[in-house]
Short mmCIF file of C-alpha atoms in Angstrom, two decimals:
data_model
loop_
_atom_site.label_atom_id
_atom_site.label_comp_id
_atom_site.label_asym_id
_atom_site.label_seq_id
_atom_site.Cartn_x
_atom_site.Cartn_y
_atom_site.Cartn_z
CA UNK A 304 -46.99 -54.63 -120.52
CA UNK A 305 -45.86 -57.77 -122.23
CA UNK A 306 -45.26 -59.35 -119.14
CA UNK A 307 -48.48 -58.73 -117.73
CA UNK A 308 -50.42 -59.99 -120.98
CA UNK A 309 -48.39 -63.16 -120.67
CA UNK A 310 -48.92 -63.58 -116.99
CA UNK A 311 -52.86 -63.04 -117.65
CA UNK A 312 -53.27 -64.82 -120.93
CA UNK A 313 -51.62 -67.37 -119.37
CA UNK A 314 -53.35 -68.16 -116.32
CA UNK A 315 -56.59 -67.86 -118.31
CA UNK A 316 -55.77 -70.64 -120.76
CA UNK A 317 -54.98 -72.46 -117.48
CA UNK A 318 -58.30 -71.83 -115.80
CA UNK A 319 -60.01 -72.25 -119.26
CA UNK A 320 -58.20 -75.83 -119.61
CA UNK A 321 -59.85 -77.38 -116.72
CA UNK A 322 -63.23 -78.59 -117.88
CA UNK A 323 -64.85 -78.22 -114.60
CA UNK A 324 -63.42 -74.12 -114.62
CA UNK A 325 -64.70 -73.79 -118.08
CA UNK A 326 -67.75 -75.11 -116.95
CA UNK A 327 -68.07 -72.79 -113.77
CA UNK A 328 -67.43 -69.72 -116.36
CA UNK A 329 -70.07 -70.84 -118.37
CA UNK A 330 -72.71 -71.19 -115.70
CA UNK A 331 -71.47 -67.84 -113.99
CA UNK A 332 -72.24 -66.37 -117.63
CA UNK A 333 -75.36 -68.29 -118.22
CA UNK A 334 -77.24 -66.84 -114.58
CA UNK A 335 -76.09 -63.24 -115.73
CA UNK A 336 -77.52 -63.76 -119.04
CA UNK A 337 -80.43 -64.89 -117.82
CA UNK A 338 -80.74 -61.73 -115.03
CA UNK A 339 -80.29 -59.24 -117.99
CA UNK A 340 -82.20 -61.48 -120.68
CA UNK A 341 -85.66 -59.75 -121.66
CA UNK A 342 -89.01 -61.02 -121.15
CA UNK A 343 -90.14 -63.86 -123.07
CA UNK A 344 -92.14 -63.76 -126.18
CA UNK A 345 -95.80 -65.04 -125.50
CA UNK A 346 -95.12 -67.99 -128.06
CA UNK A 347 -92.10 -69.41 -125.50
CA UNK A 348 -94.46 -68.47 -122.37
CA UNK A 349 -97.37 -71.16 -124.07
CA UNK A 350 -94.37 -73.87 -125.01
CA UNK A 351 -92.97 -73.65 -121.69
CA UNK A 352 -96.10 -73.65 -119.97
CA UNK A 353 -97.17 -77.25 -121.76
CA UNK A 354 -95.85 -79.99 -119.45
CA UNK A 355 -94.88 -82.41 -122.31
CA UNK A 356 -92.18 -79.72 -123.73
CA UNK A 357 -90.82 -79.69 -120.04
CA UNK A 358 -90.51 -82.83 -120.05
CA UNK A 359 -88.50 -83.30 -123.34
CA UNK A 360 -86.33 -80.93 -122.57
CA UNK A 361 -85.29 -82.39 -119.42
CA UNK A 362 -85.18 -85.41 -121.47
CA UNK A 363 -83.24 -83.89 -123.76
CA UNK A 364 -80.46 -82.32 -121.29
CA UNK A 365 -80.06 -85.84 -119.61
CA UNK A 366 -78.86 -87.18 -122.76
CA UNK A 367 -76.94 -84.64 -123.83
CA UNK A 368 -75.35 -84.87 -119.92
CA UNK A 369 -73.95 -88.19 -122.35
CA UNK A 370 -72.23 -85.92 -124.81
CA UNK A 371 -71.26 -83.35 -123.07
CA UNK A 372 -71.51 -82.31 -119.60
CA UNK A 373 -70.64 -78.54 -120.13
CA UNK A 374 -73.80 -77.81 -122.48
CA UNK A 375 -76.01 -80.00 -120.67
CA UNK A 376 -75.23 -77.86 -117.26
CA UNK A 377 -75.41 -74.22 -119.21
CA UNK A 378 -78.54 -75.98 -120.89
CA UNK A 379 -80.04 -77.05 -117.41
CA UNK A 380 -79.45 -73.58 -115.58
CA UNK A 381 -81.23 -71.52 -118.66
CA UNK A 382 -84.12 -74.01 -118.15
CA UNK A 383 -84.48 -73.41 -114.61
CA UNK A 384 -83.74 -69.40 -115.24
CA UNK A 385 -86.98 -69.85 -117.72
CA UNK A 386 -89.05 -71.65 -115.47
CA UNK A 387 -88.34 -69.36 -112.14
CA UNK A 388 -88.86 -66.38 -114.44
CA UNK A 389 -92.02 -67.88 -115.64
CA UNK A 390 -93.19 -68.52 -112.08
CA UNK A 391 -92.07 -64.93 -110.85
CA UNK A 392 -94.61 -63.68 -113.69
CA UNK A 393 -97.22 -65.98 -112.54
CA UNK A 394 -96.80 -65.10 -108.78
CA UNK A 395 -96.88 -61.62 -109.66
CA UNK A 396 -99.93 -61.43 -111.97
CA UNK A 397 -101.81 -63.53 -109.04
CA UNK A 398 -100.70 -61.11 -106.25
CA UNK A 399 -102.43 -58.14 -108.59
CA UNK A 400 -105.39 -60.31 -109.12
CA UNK A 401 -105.32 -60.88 -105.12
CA UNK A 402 -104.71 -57.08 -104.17
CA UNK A 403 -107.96 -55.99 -106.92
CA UNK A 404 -109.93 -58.20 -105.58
CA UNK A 405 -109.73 -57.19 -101.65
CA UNK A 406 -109.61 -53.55 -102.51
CA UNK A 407 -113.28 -54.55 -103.39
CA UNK A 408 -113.99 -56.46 -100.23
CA UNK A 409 -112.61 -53.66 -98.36
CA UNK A 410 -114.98 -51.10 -100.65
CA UNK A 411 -118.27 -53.15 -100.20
CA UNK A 412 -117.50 -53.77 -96.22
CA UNK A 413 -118.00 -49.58 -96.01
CA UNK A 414 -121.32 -49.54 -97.14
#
């Protein structure tokens, strides 16, 4: 058993090292977060909706690309995970909208 949590723990803090591996883990962990993360609270849905906050916080991951590139990629794929889960919610709200609206057409084209 030793052997096998030195062969393990090793190779980890090998992977783990490597920036660009520690980087990879990080983005593999911030997509699954996002794919289990709950819906937003109506508060973040208004912010993110406002095109100035978009823009300062793409602002604000370009510089912090300058401090460090690990956070600023986690920080850029939980942006876009907001932003395609904010769009998902609008496609899907407009597609009810759509289907309501020709199951009246279709009603009024019986008479």
């Amino acid at each position: 058993m030793d052997l096998f949590n030195q062969y393990v723990v090793g190779n980890v803090d090998t992977v783990l090292a490597n920036k660009y591996a520690g980087a990879a883990v990080g983005l593999f962990l911030a997509v699954y977060a996002g794919n289990a993360a709950p819906e937003l609270p109506a508060e973040l849905k208004e912010l993110f909706n406002n095109e100035y906050f978009r823009v300062a916080c793409l602002f604000f991951i370009a510089y912090l690309n300058t401090k460090n590139t690990s956070l600023s990629l986690i920080t850029a794929v939980g942006f876009v995970v907001v932003m395609n889960q904010l769009s998902q919610e609008k496609t899907a709200e407009t597609f009810i909208e759509f289907m309501n609206t020709s199951e009246n057409f279709q009603n009024e084209n019986e008479f």
